[in-house]
mmCIF file of N, CA and C in Angstrom:
data_model
loop_
_atom_site.group_PDB
_atom_site.id
_atom_site.type_symbol
_atom_site.label_atom_id
_atom_site.label_comp_id
_atom_site.label_asym_id
_atom_site.label_seq_id
_atom_site.Cartn_x
_atom_site.Cartn_y
_atom_site.Cartn_z
ATOM 1 N N GLN A 1 -3.137 -4.082 -19.958
ATOM 2 C CA GLN A 1 -2.384 -3.137 -19.143
ATOM 3 C C GLN A 1 -3.099 -2.900 -17.833
ATOM 4 N N VAL A 2 -2.293 -2.767 -16.791
ATOM 5 C CA VAL A 2 -2.822 -2.508 -15.454
ATOM 6 C C VAL A 2 -2.111 -1.291 -14.882
ATOM 7 N N GLN A 3 -2.854 -0.437 -14.220
ATOM 8 C CA GLN A 3 -2.276 0.717 -13.547
ATOM 9 C C GLN A 3 -2.682 0.692 -12.073
ATOM 10 N N LEU A 4 -1.720 1.040 -11.222
ATOM 11 C CA LEU A 4 -1.986 1.252 -9.804
ATOM 12 C C LEU A 4 -1.705 2.719 -9.523
ATOM 13 N N VAL A 5 -2.677 3.411 -8.990
ATOM 14 C CA VAL A 5 -2.532 4.842 -8.729
ATOM 15 C C VAL A 5 -2.756 5.107 -7.251
ATOM 16 N N GLU A 6 -1.696 5.618 -6.603
ATOM 17 C CA GLU A 6 -1.773 5.938 -5.181
ATOM 18 C C GLU A 6 -2.169 7.391 -4.975
ATOM 19 N N SER A 7 -2.758 7.647 -3.817
ATOM 20 C CA SER A 7 -3.074 9.022 -3.418
ATOM 21 C C SER A 7 -3.104 9.100 -1.905
ATOM 22 N N GLY A 8 -3.022 10.325 -1.391
ATOM 23 C CA GLY A 8 -3.182 10.533 0.036
ATOM 24 C C GLY A 8 -1.929 10.890 0.797
ATOM 25 N N GLY A 9 -0.791 10.895 0.144
ATOM 26 C CA GLY A 9 0.435 11.263 0.833
ATOM 27 C C GLY A 9 0.493 12.750 1.124
ATOM 28 N N GLY A 10 1.500 13.147 1.889
ATOM 29 C CA GLY A 10 1.654 14.558 2.212
ATOM 30 C C GLY A 10 2.492 14.776 3.437
ATOM 31 N N LEU A 11 2.442 16.008 3.938
ATOM 32 C CA LEU A 11 3.194 16.398 5.132
ATOM 33 C C LEU A 11 2.266 16.378 6.345
ATOM 34 N N VAL A 12 2.724 15.741 7.408
ATOM 35 C CA VAL A 12 1.920 15.659 8.629
ATOM 36 C C VAL A 12 2.842 15.788 9.828
ATOM 37 N N GLN A 13 2.333 16.337 10.901
ATOM 38 C CA GLN A 13 3.127 16.472 12.120
ATOM 39 C C GLN A 13 3.188 15.143 12.869
ATOM 40 N N PRO A 14 4.222 14.937 13.655
ATOM 41 C CA PRO A 14 4.289 13.731 14.485
ATOM 42 C C PRO A 14 3.029 13.582 15.335
ATOM 43 N N GLY A 15 2.528 12.349 15.385
ATOM 44 C CA GLY A 15 1.287 12.082 16.101
ATOM 45 C C GLY A 15 0.047 12.206 15.247
ATOM 46 N N GLY A 16 0.216 12.716 14.043
ATOM 47 C CA GLY A 16 -0.916 12.906 13.153
ATOM 48 C C GLY A 16 -1.288 11.650 12.388
ATOM 49 N N SER A 17 -2.253 11.814 11.476
ATOM 50 C CA SER A 17 -2.776 10.694 10.703
ATOM 51 C C SER A 17 -2.836 11.032 9.221
ATOM 52 N N LEU A 18 -2.715 9.988 8.411
ATOM 53 C CA LEU A 18 -2.925 10.083 6.967
ATOM 54 C C LEU A 18 -3.598 8.805 6.515
ATOM 55 N N ARG A 19 -4.335 8.919 5.406
ATOM 56 C CA ARG A 19 -4.962 7.746 4.807
ATOM 57 C C ARG A 19 -4.518 7.660 3.350
ATOM 58 N N LEU A 20 -3.852 6.569 3.010
ATOM 59 C CA LEU A 20 -3.423 6.334 1.639
ATOM 60 C C LEU A 20 -4.440 5.449 0.929
ATOM 61 N N SER A 21 -4.577 5.701 -0.365
ATOM 62 C CA SER A 21 -5.450 4.885 -1.203
ATOM 63 C C SER A 21 -4.685 4.452 -2.437
ATOM 64 N N CYS A 22 -5.044 3.297 -2.968
ATOM 65 C CA CYS A 22 -4.434 2.806 -4.211
ATOM 66 C C CYS A 22 -5.501 2.068 -4.992
ATOM 67 N N ALA A 23 -5.768 2.551 -6.195
ATOM 68 C CA ALA A 23 -6.785 1.954 -7.046
ATOM 69 C C ALA A 23 -6.128 1.261 -8.233
ATOM 70 N N ALA A 24 -6.535 0.024 -8.456
ATOM 71 C CA ALA A 24 -6.051 -0.742 -9.607
ATOM 72 C C ALA A 24 -7.083 -0.670 -10.718
ATOM 73 N N SER A 25 -6.597 -0.486 -11.942
ATOM 74 C CA SER A 25 -7.501 -0.414 -13.083
ATOM 75 C C SER A 25 -6.831 -1.028 -14.300
ATOM 76 N N GLY A 26 -7.663 -1.348 -15.292
ATOM 77 C CA GLY A 26 -7.131 -1.924 -16.517
ATOM 78 C C GLY A 26 -7.785 -3.261 -16.806
ATOM 79 N N SER A 27 -7.031 -4.124 -17.486
ATOM 80 C CA SER A 27 -7.552 -5.410 -17.941
ATOM 81 C C SER A 27 -7.461 -6.462 -16.834
ATOM 82 N N ILE A 28 -8.224 -6.227 -15.771
ATOM 83 C CA ILE A 28 -8.163 -7.044 -14.564
ATOM 84 C C ILE A 28 -9.247 -8.108 -14.549
ATOM 85 N N VAL A 29 -8.820 -9.337 -14.268
ATOM 86 C CA VAL A 29 -9.777 -10.414 -14.033
ATOM 87 C C VAL A 29 -10.008 -10.563 -12.530
ATOM 88 N N LYS A 30 -8.895 -10.618 -11.786
ATOM 89 C CA LYS A 30 -8.997 -10.788 -10.342
ATOM 90 C C LYS A 30 -7.780 -10.176 -9.663
ATOM 91 N N VAL A 31 -8.040 -9.463 -8.568
ATOM 92 C CA VAL A 31 -6.967 -8.905 -7.756
ATOM 93 C C VAL A 31 -6.758 -9.807 -6.558
ATOM 94 N N ASN A 32 -5.572 -10.354 -6.439
ATOM 95 C CA ASN A 32 -5.253 -11.226 -5.307
ATOM 96 C C ASN A 32 -4.766 -10.366 -4.137
ATOM 97 N N ALA A 33 -3.585 -10.648 -3.614
ATOM 98 C CA ALA A 33 -3.080 -9.869 -2.490
ATOM 99 C C ALA A 33 -2.774 -8.438 -2.904
ATOM 100 N N MET A 34 -2.971 -7.531 -1.971
ATOM 101 C CA MET A 34 -2.611 -6.126 -2.158
ATOM 102 C C MET A 34 -1.798 -5.694 -0.947
ATOM 103 N N GLY A 35 -0.895 -4.758 -1.166
ATOM 104 C CA GLY A 35 -0.060 -4.361 -0.042
ATOM 105 C C GLY A 35 0.578 -3.001 -0.218
ATOM 106 N N TRP A 36 1.185 -2.563 0.864
ATOM 107 C CA TRP A 36 1.924 -1.297 0.880
ATOM 108 C C TRP A 36 3.366 -1.563 1.299
ATOM 109 N N TYR A 37 4.276 -0.978 0.574
ATOM 110 C CA TYR A 37 5.692 -0.998 0.901
ATOM 111 C C TYR A 37 6.147 0.450 1.061
ATOM 112 N N ARG A 38 7.299 0.619 1.682
ATOM 113 C CA ARG A 38 7.856 1.972 1.773
ATOM 114 C C ARG A 38 9.365 1.927 1.637
ATOM 115 N N GLN A 39 9.894 3.049 1.186
ATOM 116 C CA GLN A 39 11.346 3.175 1.038
ATOM 117 C C GLN A 39 11.761 4.543 1.530
ATOM 118 N N ALA A 40 12.531 4.546 2.606
ATOM 119 C CA ALA A 40 13.067 5.778 3.149
ATOM 120 C C ALA A 40 14.402 6.091 2.473
ATOM 121 N N PRO A 41 14.827 7.333 2.495
ATOM 122 C CA PRO A 41 16.098 7.694 1.860
ATOM 123 C C PRO A 41 17.257 6.859 2.401
ATOM 124 N N GLY A 42 18.011 6.274 1.499
ATOM 125 C CA GLY A 42 19.176 5.492 1.882
ATOM 126 C C GLY A 42 18.869 4.110 2.413
ATOM 127 N N LYS A 43 17.610 3.707 2.366
ATOM 128 C CA LYS A 43 17.227 2.401 2.882
ATOM 129 C C LYS A 43 16.562 1.561 1.802
ATOM 130 N N GLU A 44 16.487 0.257 2.059
ATOM 131 C CA GLU A 44 15.828 -0.631 1.121
ATOM 132 C C GLU A 44 14.313 -0.555 1.273
ATOM 133 N N ARG A 45 13.624 -0.916 0.215
ATOM 134 C CA ARG A 45 12.167 -0.966 0.279
ATOM 135 C C ARG A 45 11.750 -2.093 1.236
ATOM 136 N N GLU A 46 10.749 -1.799 2.065
ATOM 137 C CA GLU A 46 10.292 -2.771 3.045
ATOM 138 C C GLU A 46 8.775 -2.896 3.026
ATOM 139 N N LEU A 47 8.307 -4.076 3.413
ATOM 140 C CA LEU A 47 6.873 -4.295 3.516
ATOM 141 C C LEU A 47 6.330 -3.551 4.724
ATOM 142 N N VAL A 48 5.221 -2.851 4.514
ATOM 143 C CA VAL A 48 4.516 -2.196 5.616
ATOM 144 C C VAL A 48 3.344 -3.065 6.062
ATOM 145 N N ALA A 49 2.518 -3.444 5.102
ATOM 146 C CA ALA A 49 1.354 -4.275 5.407
ATOM 147 C C ALA A 49 0.817 -4.857 4.113
ATOM 148 N N ASP A 50 0.194 -6.038 4.230
ATOM 149 C CA ASP A 50 -0.504 -6.574 3.078
ATOM 150 C C ASP A 50 -1.786 -7.258 3.526
ATOM 151 N N ILE A 51 -2.635 -7.516 2.517
ATOM 152 C CA ILE A 51 -3.959 -8.068 2.808
ATOM 153 C C ILE A 51 -4.358 -8.986 1.665
ATOM 154 N N THR A 52 -4.870 -10.159 2.018
ATOM 155 C CA THR A 52 -5.329 -11.092 1.002
ATOM 156 C C THR A 52 -6.711 -10.671 0.482
ATOM 157 N N ARG A 53 -7.121 -11.324 -0.559
ATOM 158 C CA ARG A 53 -8.439 -11.047 -1.124
ATOM 159 C C ARG A 53 -9.544 -11.304 -0.091
ATOM 160 N N PHE A 54 -9.267 -12.210 0.824
ATOM 161 C CA PHE A 54 -10.263 -12.591 1.808
ATOM 162 C C PHE A 54 -10.138 -11.816 3.121
ATOM 163 N N GLY A 55 -9.198 -10.874 3.172
ATOM 164 C CA GLY A 55 -9.124 -9.976 4.322
ATOM 165 C C GLY A 55 -8.100 -10.313 5.379
ATOM 166 N N SER A 56 -7.306 -11.339 5.180
ATOM 167 C CA SER A 56 -6.246 -11.643 6.143
ATOM 168 C C SER A 56 -5.127 -10.629 5.994
ATOM 169 N N THR A 57 -4.657 -10.128 7.125
ATOM 170 C CA THR A 57 -3.680 -9.043 7.096
ATOM 171 C C THR A 57 -2.362 -9.440 7.738
ATOM 172 N N ASN A 58 -1.341 -8.677 7.356
ATOM 173 C CA ASN A 58 0.007 -8.898 7.885
ATOM 174 C C ASN A 58 0.662 -7.525 8.000
ATOM 175 N N TYR A 59 1.338 -7.259 9.124
ATOM 176 C CA TYR A 59 1.944 -5.950 9.347
ATOM 177 C C TYR A 59 3.403 -6.083 9.752
ATOM 178 N N ALA A 60 4.189 -5.093 9.365
ATOM 179 C CA ALA A 60 5.537 -4.984 9.897
ATOM 180 C C ALA A 60 5.438 -4.650 11.383
ATOM 181 N N ASP A 61 6.381 -5.159 12.155
ATOM 182 C CA ASP A 61 6.349 -4.913 13.597
ATOM 183 C C ASP A 61 6.352 -3.418 13.919
ATOM 184 N N SER A 62 7.026 -2.646 13.108
ATOM 185 C CA SER A 62 7.185 -1.218 13.380
ATOM 186 C C SER A 62 5.889 -0.427 13.260
ATOM 187 N N VAL A 63 4.866 -1.007 12.605
ATOM 188 C CA VAL A 63 3.620 -0.267 12.407
ATOM 189 C C VAL A 63 2.424 -0.916 13.093
ATOM 190 N N LYS A 64 2.627 -2.080 13.702
ATOM 191 C CA LYS A 64 1.523 -2.768 14.371
ATOM 192 C C LYS A 64 0.890 -1.879 15.442
ATOM 193 N N GLY A 65 -0.421 -1.832 15.428
ATOM 194 C CA GLY A 65 -1.136 -1.017 16.394
ATOM 195 C C GLY A 65 -1.318 0.432 15.981
ATOM 196 N N ARG A 66 -0.630 0.848 14.931
ATOM 197 C CA ARG A 66 -0.745 2.238 14.452
ATOM 198 C C ARG A 66 -1.346 2.319 13.056
ATOM 199 N N PHE A 67 -1.036 1.351 12.214
ATOM 200 C CA PHE A 67 -1.515 1.355 10.826
ATOM 201 C C PHE A 67 -2.564 0.262 10.650
ATOM 202 N N THR A 68 -3.520 0.530 9.765
ATOM 203 C CA THR A 68 -4.543 -0.456 9.430
ATOM 204 C C THR A 68 -4.710 -0.520 7.922
ATOM 205 N N ILE A 69 -4.586 -1.725 7.376
ATOM 206 C CA ILE A 69 -4.789 -1.930 5.951
ATOM 207 C C ILE A 69 -6.180 -2.503 5.726
ATOM 208 N N SER A 70 -6.824 -2.056 4.665
ATOM 209 C CA SER A 70 -8.139 -2.569 4.303
ATOM 210 C C SER A 70 -8.281 -2.497 2.786
ATOM 211 N N ARG A 71 -9.344 -3.099 2.266
ATOM 212 C CA ARG A 71 -9.528 -3.093 0.816
ATOM 213 C C ARG A 71 -10.993 -3.137 0.448
ATOM 214 N N ASP A 72 -11.260 -2.697 -0.764
ATOM 215 C CA ASP A 72 -12.593 -2.764 -1.361
ATOM 216 C C ASP A 72 -12.454 -3.608 -2.614
ATOM 217 N N ASN A 73 -12.940 -4.836 -2.567
ATOM 218 C CA ASN A 73 -12.775 -5.749 -3.699
ATOM 219 C C ASN A 73 -13.625 -5.348 -4.901
ATOM 220 N N VAL A 74 -14.687 -4.618 -4.683
ATOM 221 C CA VAL A 74 -15.523 -4.162 -5.798
ATOM 222 C C VAL A 74 -14.795 -3.083 -6.599
ATOM 223 N N LYS A 75 -14.138 -2.188 -5.880
ATOM 224 C CA LYS A 75 -13.436 -1.066 -6.523
ATOM 225 C C LYS A 75 -11.961 -1.355 -6.762
ATOM 226 N N ASN A 76 -11.497 -2.563 -6.393
ATOM 227 C CA ASN A 76 -10.073 -2.928 -6.568
ATOM 228 C C ASN A 76 -9.156 -1.884 -5.946
ATOM 229 N N THR A 77 -9.502 -1.517 -4.735
ATOM 230 C CA THR A 77 -8.772 -0.453 -4.043
ATOM 231 C C THR A 77 -8.290 -0.947 -2.679
ATOM 232 N N VAL A 78 -7.085 -0.537 -2.324
ATOM 233 C CA VAL A 78 -6.526 -0.846 -1.015
ATOM 234 C C VAL A 78 -6.236 0.465 -0.292
ATOM 235 N N PHE A 79 -6.428 0.440 1.011
ATOM 236 C CA PHE A 79 -6.249 1.631 1.838
ATOM 237 C C PHE A 79 -5.218 1.352 2.930
ATOM 238 N N LEU A 80 -4.571 2.404 3.386
ATOM 239 C CA LEU A 80 -3.688 2.300 4.541
ATOM 240 C C LEU A 80 -3.976 3.487 5.451
ATOM 241 N N GLN A 81 -4.604 3.207 6.569
ATOM 242 C CA GLN A 81 -4.860 4.233 7.568
ATOM 243 C C GLN A 81 -3.656 4.280 8.504
ATOM 244 N N MET A 82 -3.016 5.424 8.562
ATOM 245 C CA MET A 82 -1.801 5.577 9.357
ATOM 246 C C MET A 82 -2.068 6.565 10.483
ATOM 247 N N ASN A 83 -1.988 6.082 11.704
ATOM 248 C CA ASN A 83 -2.202 6.918 12.886
ATOM 249 C C ASN A 83 -0.923 6.990 13.710
ATOM 250 N N SER A 84 -0.881 7.946 14.613
ATOM 251 C CA SER A 84 0.276 8.109 15.499
ATOM 252 C C SER A 84 1.583 8.094 14.714
ATOM 253 N N LEU A 85 1.609 8.860 13.659
ATOM 254 C CA LEU A 85 2.771 8.861 12.774
ATOM 255 C C LEU A 85 4.008 9.395 13.477
ATOM 256 N N LYS A 86 5.143 8.812 13.110
ATOM 257 C CA LYS A 86 6.439 9.166 13.676
ATOM 258 C C LYS A 86 7.360 9.653 12.564
ATOM 259 N N PRO A 87 8.364 10.437 12.899
ATOM 260 C CA PRO A 87 9.309 10.882 11.858
ATOM 261 C C PRO A 87 9.929 9.718 11.092
ATOM 262 N N GLU A 88 10.122 8.598 11.753
ATOM 263 C CA GLU A 88 10.726 7.450 11.073
ATOM 264 C C GLU A 88 9.772 6.771 10.091
ATOM 265 N N ASP A 89 8.530 7.206 10.033
ATOM 266 C CA ASP A 89 7.600 6.718 9.016
ATOM 267 C C ASP A 89 7.759 7.469 7.696
ATOM 268 N N THR A 90 8.586 8.498 7.696
ATOM 269 C CA THR A 90 8.816 9.267 6.486
ATOM 270 C C THR A 90 9.433 8.386 5.404
ATOM 271 N N ALA A 91 8.780 8.346 4.259
ATOM 272 C CA ALA A 91 9.229 7.477 3.162
ATOM 273 C C ALA A 91 8.324 7.690 1.957
ATOM 274 N N VAL A 92 8.745 7.121 0.849
ATOM 275 C CA VAL A 92 7.839 6.985 -0.293
ATOM 276 C C VAL A 92 7.104 5.664 -0.116
ATOM 277 N N TYR A 93 5.793 5.727 -0.162
ATOM 278 C CA TYR A 93 4.957 4.548 0.025
ATOM 279 C C TYR A 93 4.469 4.053 -1.336
ATOM 280 N N TYR A 94 4.679 2.765 -1.568
ATOM 281 C CA TYR A 94 4.330 2.152 -2.837
ATOM 282 C C TYR A 94 3.220 1.108 -2.639
ATOM 283 N N CYS A 95 2.295 1.117 -3.551
ATOM 284 C CA CYS A 95 1.243 0.105 -3.585
ATOM 285 C C CYS A 95 1.713 -1.065 -4.447
ATOM 286 N N ASN A 96 1.392 -2.253 -4.020
ATOM 287 C CA ASN A 96 1.732 -3.462 -4.767
ATOM 288 C C ASN A 96 0.497 -4.347 -4.839
ATOM 289 N N SER A 97 0.318 -4.994 -5.977
ATOM 290 C CA SER A 97 -0.833 -5.872 -6.104
ATOM 291 C C SER A 97 -0.525 -7.033 -7.035
ATOM 292 N N ASN A 98 -0.981 -8.202 -6.658
ATOM 293 C CA ASN A 98 -0.845 -9.402 -7.474
ATOM 294 C C ASN A 98 -2.144 -9.582 -8.244
ATOM 295 N N ILE A 99 -2.069 -9.516 -9.573
ATOM 296 C CA ILE A 99 -3.281 -9.397 -10.387
ATOM 297 C C ILE A 99 -3.293 -10.403 -11.515
ATOM 298 N N LEU A 100 -4.419 -11.055 -11.668
ATOM 299 C CA LEU A 100 -4.672 -11.897 -12.834
ATOM 300 C C LEU A 100 -5.320 -11.012 -13.890
ATOM 301 N N THR A 101 -4.682 -10.938 -15.055
ATOM 302 C CA THR A 101 -5.198 -10.080 -16.113
ATOM 303 C C THR A 101 -5.876 -10.897 -17.197
ATOM 304 N N MET A 102 -6.477 -10.193 -18.126
ATOM 305 C CA MET A 102 -7.203 -10.860 -19.214
ATOM 306 C C MET A 102 -6.265 -11.612 -20.148
ATOM 307 N N SER A 103 -4.965 -11.361 -20.024
ATOM 308 C CA SER A 103 -3.994 -12.106 -20.832
ATOM 309 C C SER A 103 -3.820 -13.525 -20.314
ATOM 310 N N GLY A 104 -4.323 -13.766 -19.088
ATOM 311 C CA GLY A 104 -4.199 -15.083 -18.487
ATOM 312 C C GLY A 104 -3.020 -15.212 -17.539
ATOM 313 N N TYR A 105 -2.234 -14.146 -17.409
ATOM 314 C CA TYR A 105 -1.062 -14.171 -16.538
ATOM 315 C C TYR A 105 -1.355 -13.471 -15.213
ATOM 316 N N THR A 106 -0.716 -13.982 -14.155
ATOM 317 C CA THR A 106 -0.777 -13.360 -12.837
ATOM 318 C C THR A 106 0.571 -12.706 -12.568
ATOM 319 N N THR A 107 0.560 -11.419 -12.294
ATOM 320 C CA THR A 107 1.795 -10.630 -12.184
ATOM 321 C C THR A 107 1.689 -9.651 -11.024
ATOM 322 N N ASP A 108 2.822 -9.325 -10.448
ATOM 323 C CA ASP A 108 2.880 -8.257 -9.439
ATOM 324 C C ASP A 108 3.020 -6.906 -10.134
ATOM 325 N N TYR A 109 2.202 -5.968 -9.728
ATOM 326 C CA TYR A 109 2.254 -4.608 -10.262
ATOM 327 C C TYR A 109 2.569 -3.636 -9.130
ATOM 328 N N TRP A 110 3.218 -2.522 -9.513
ATOM 329 C CA TRP A 110 3.602 -1.495 -8.552
ATOM 330 C C TRP A 110 3.051 -0.140 -8.972
ATOM 331 N N GLY A 111 2.681 0.651 -7.982
ATOM 332 C CA GLY A 111 2.362 2.038 -8.239
ATOM 333 C C GLY A 111 3.634 2.864 -8.293
ATOM 334 N N LYS A 112 3.488 4.153 -8.613
ATOM 335 C CA LYS A 112 4.646 5.031 -8.741
ATOM 336 C C LYS A 112 5.096 5.593 -7.398
ATOM 337 N N GLY A 113 4.272 5.446 -6.387
ATOM 338 C CA GLY A 113 4.644 5.887 -5.049
ATOM 339 C C GLY A 113 4.047 7.228 -4.668
ATOM 340 N N THR A 114 3.853 7.397 -3.368
ATOM 341 C CA THR A 114 3.378 8.668 -2.827
ATOM 342 C C THR A 114 4.219 8.997 -1.594
ATOM 343 N N LEU A 115 4.652 10.241 -1.499
ATOM 344 C CA LEU A 115 5.575 10.632 -0.436
ATOM 345 C C LEU A 115 4.818 10.987 0.834
ATOM 346 N N VAL A 116 5.252 10.393 1.942
ATOM 347 C CA VAL A 116 4.744 10.727 3.268
ATOM 348 C C VAL A 116 5.892 11.328 4.065
ATOM 349 N N THR A 117 5.684 12.533 4.551
ATOM 350 C CA THR A 117 6.694 13.215 5.349
ATOM 351 C C THR A 117 6.108 13.537 6.713
ATOM 352 N N VAL A 118 6.765 13.044 7.756
ATOM 353 C CA VAL A 118 6.311 13.299 9.125
ATOM 354 C C VAL A 118 7.334 14.209 9.784
ATOM 355 N N SER A 119 6.925 15.439 10.003
ATOM 356 C CA SER A 119 7.874 16.428 10.525
ATOM 357 C C SER A 119 7.116 17.571 11.173
ATOM 358 N N SER A 120 7.739 18.141 12.195
ATOM 359 C CA SER A 120 7.154 19.313 12.837
ATOM 360 C C SER A 120 7.717 20.593 12.235
#
């Protein structure tokens, strides 16, 4: 069993910052790519950013220059530093990770999500 637990969401004013964290735990052999997705009310879930095990990153155009994804391979944790937040960043943010487990299978896992609200 693998669990992804997100933290760091909350209410922030426009222009503010938040830092999200997601820790993977359980019967993990290796954590491959890790990423953040978000889903705003009435919209489909979309990729925000992802990062390979070796540190290569990819960002949605809407967050480039404002968000930074990073990871700690020792702690199996991924972070999302969000700066210059806008009301349109309001969404539930989900952590995703591709993980090789002790069962021998590689599977995508999802966290339960953390709500980010950007409002004055």
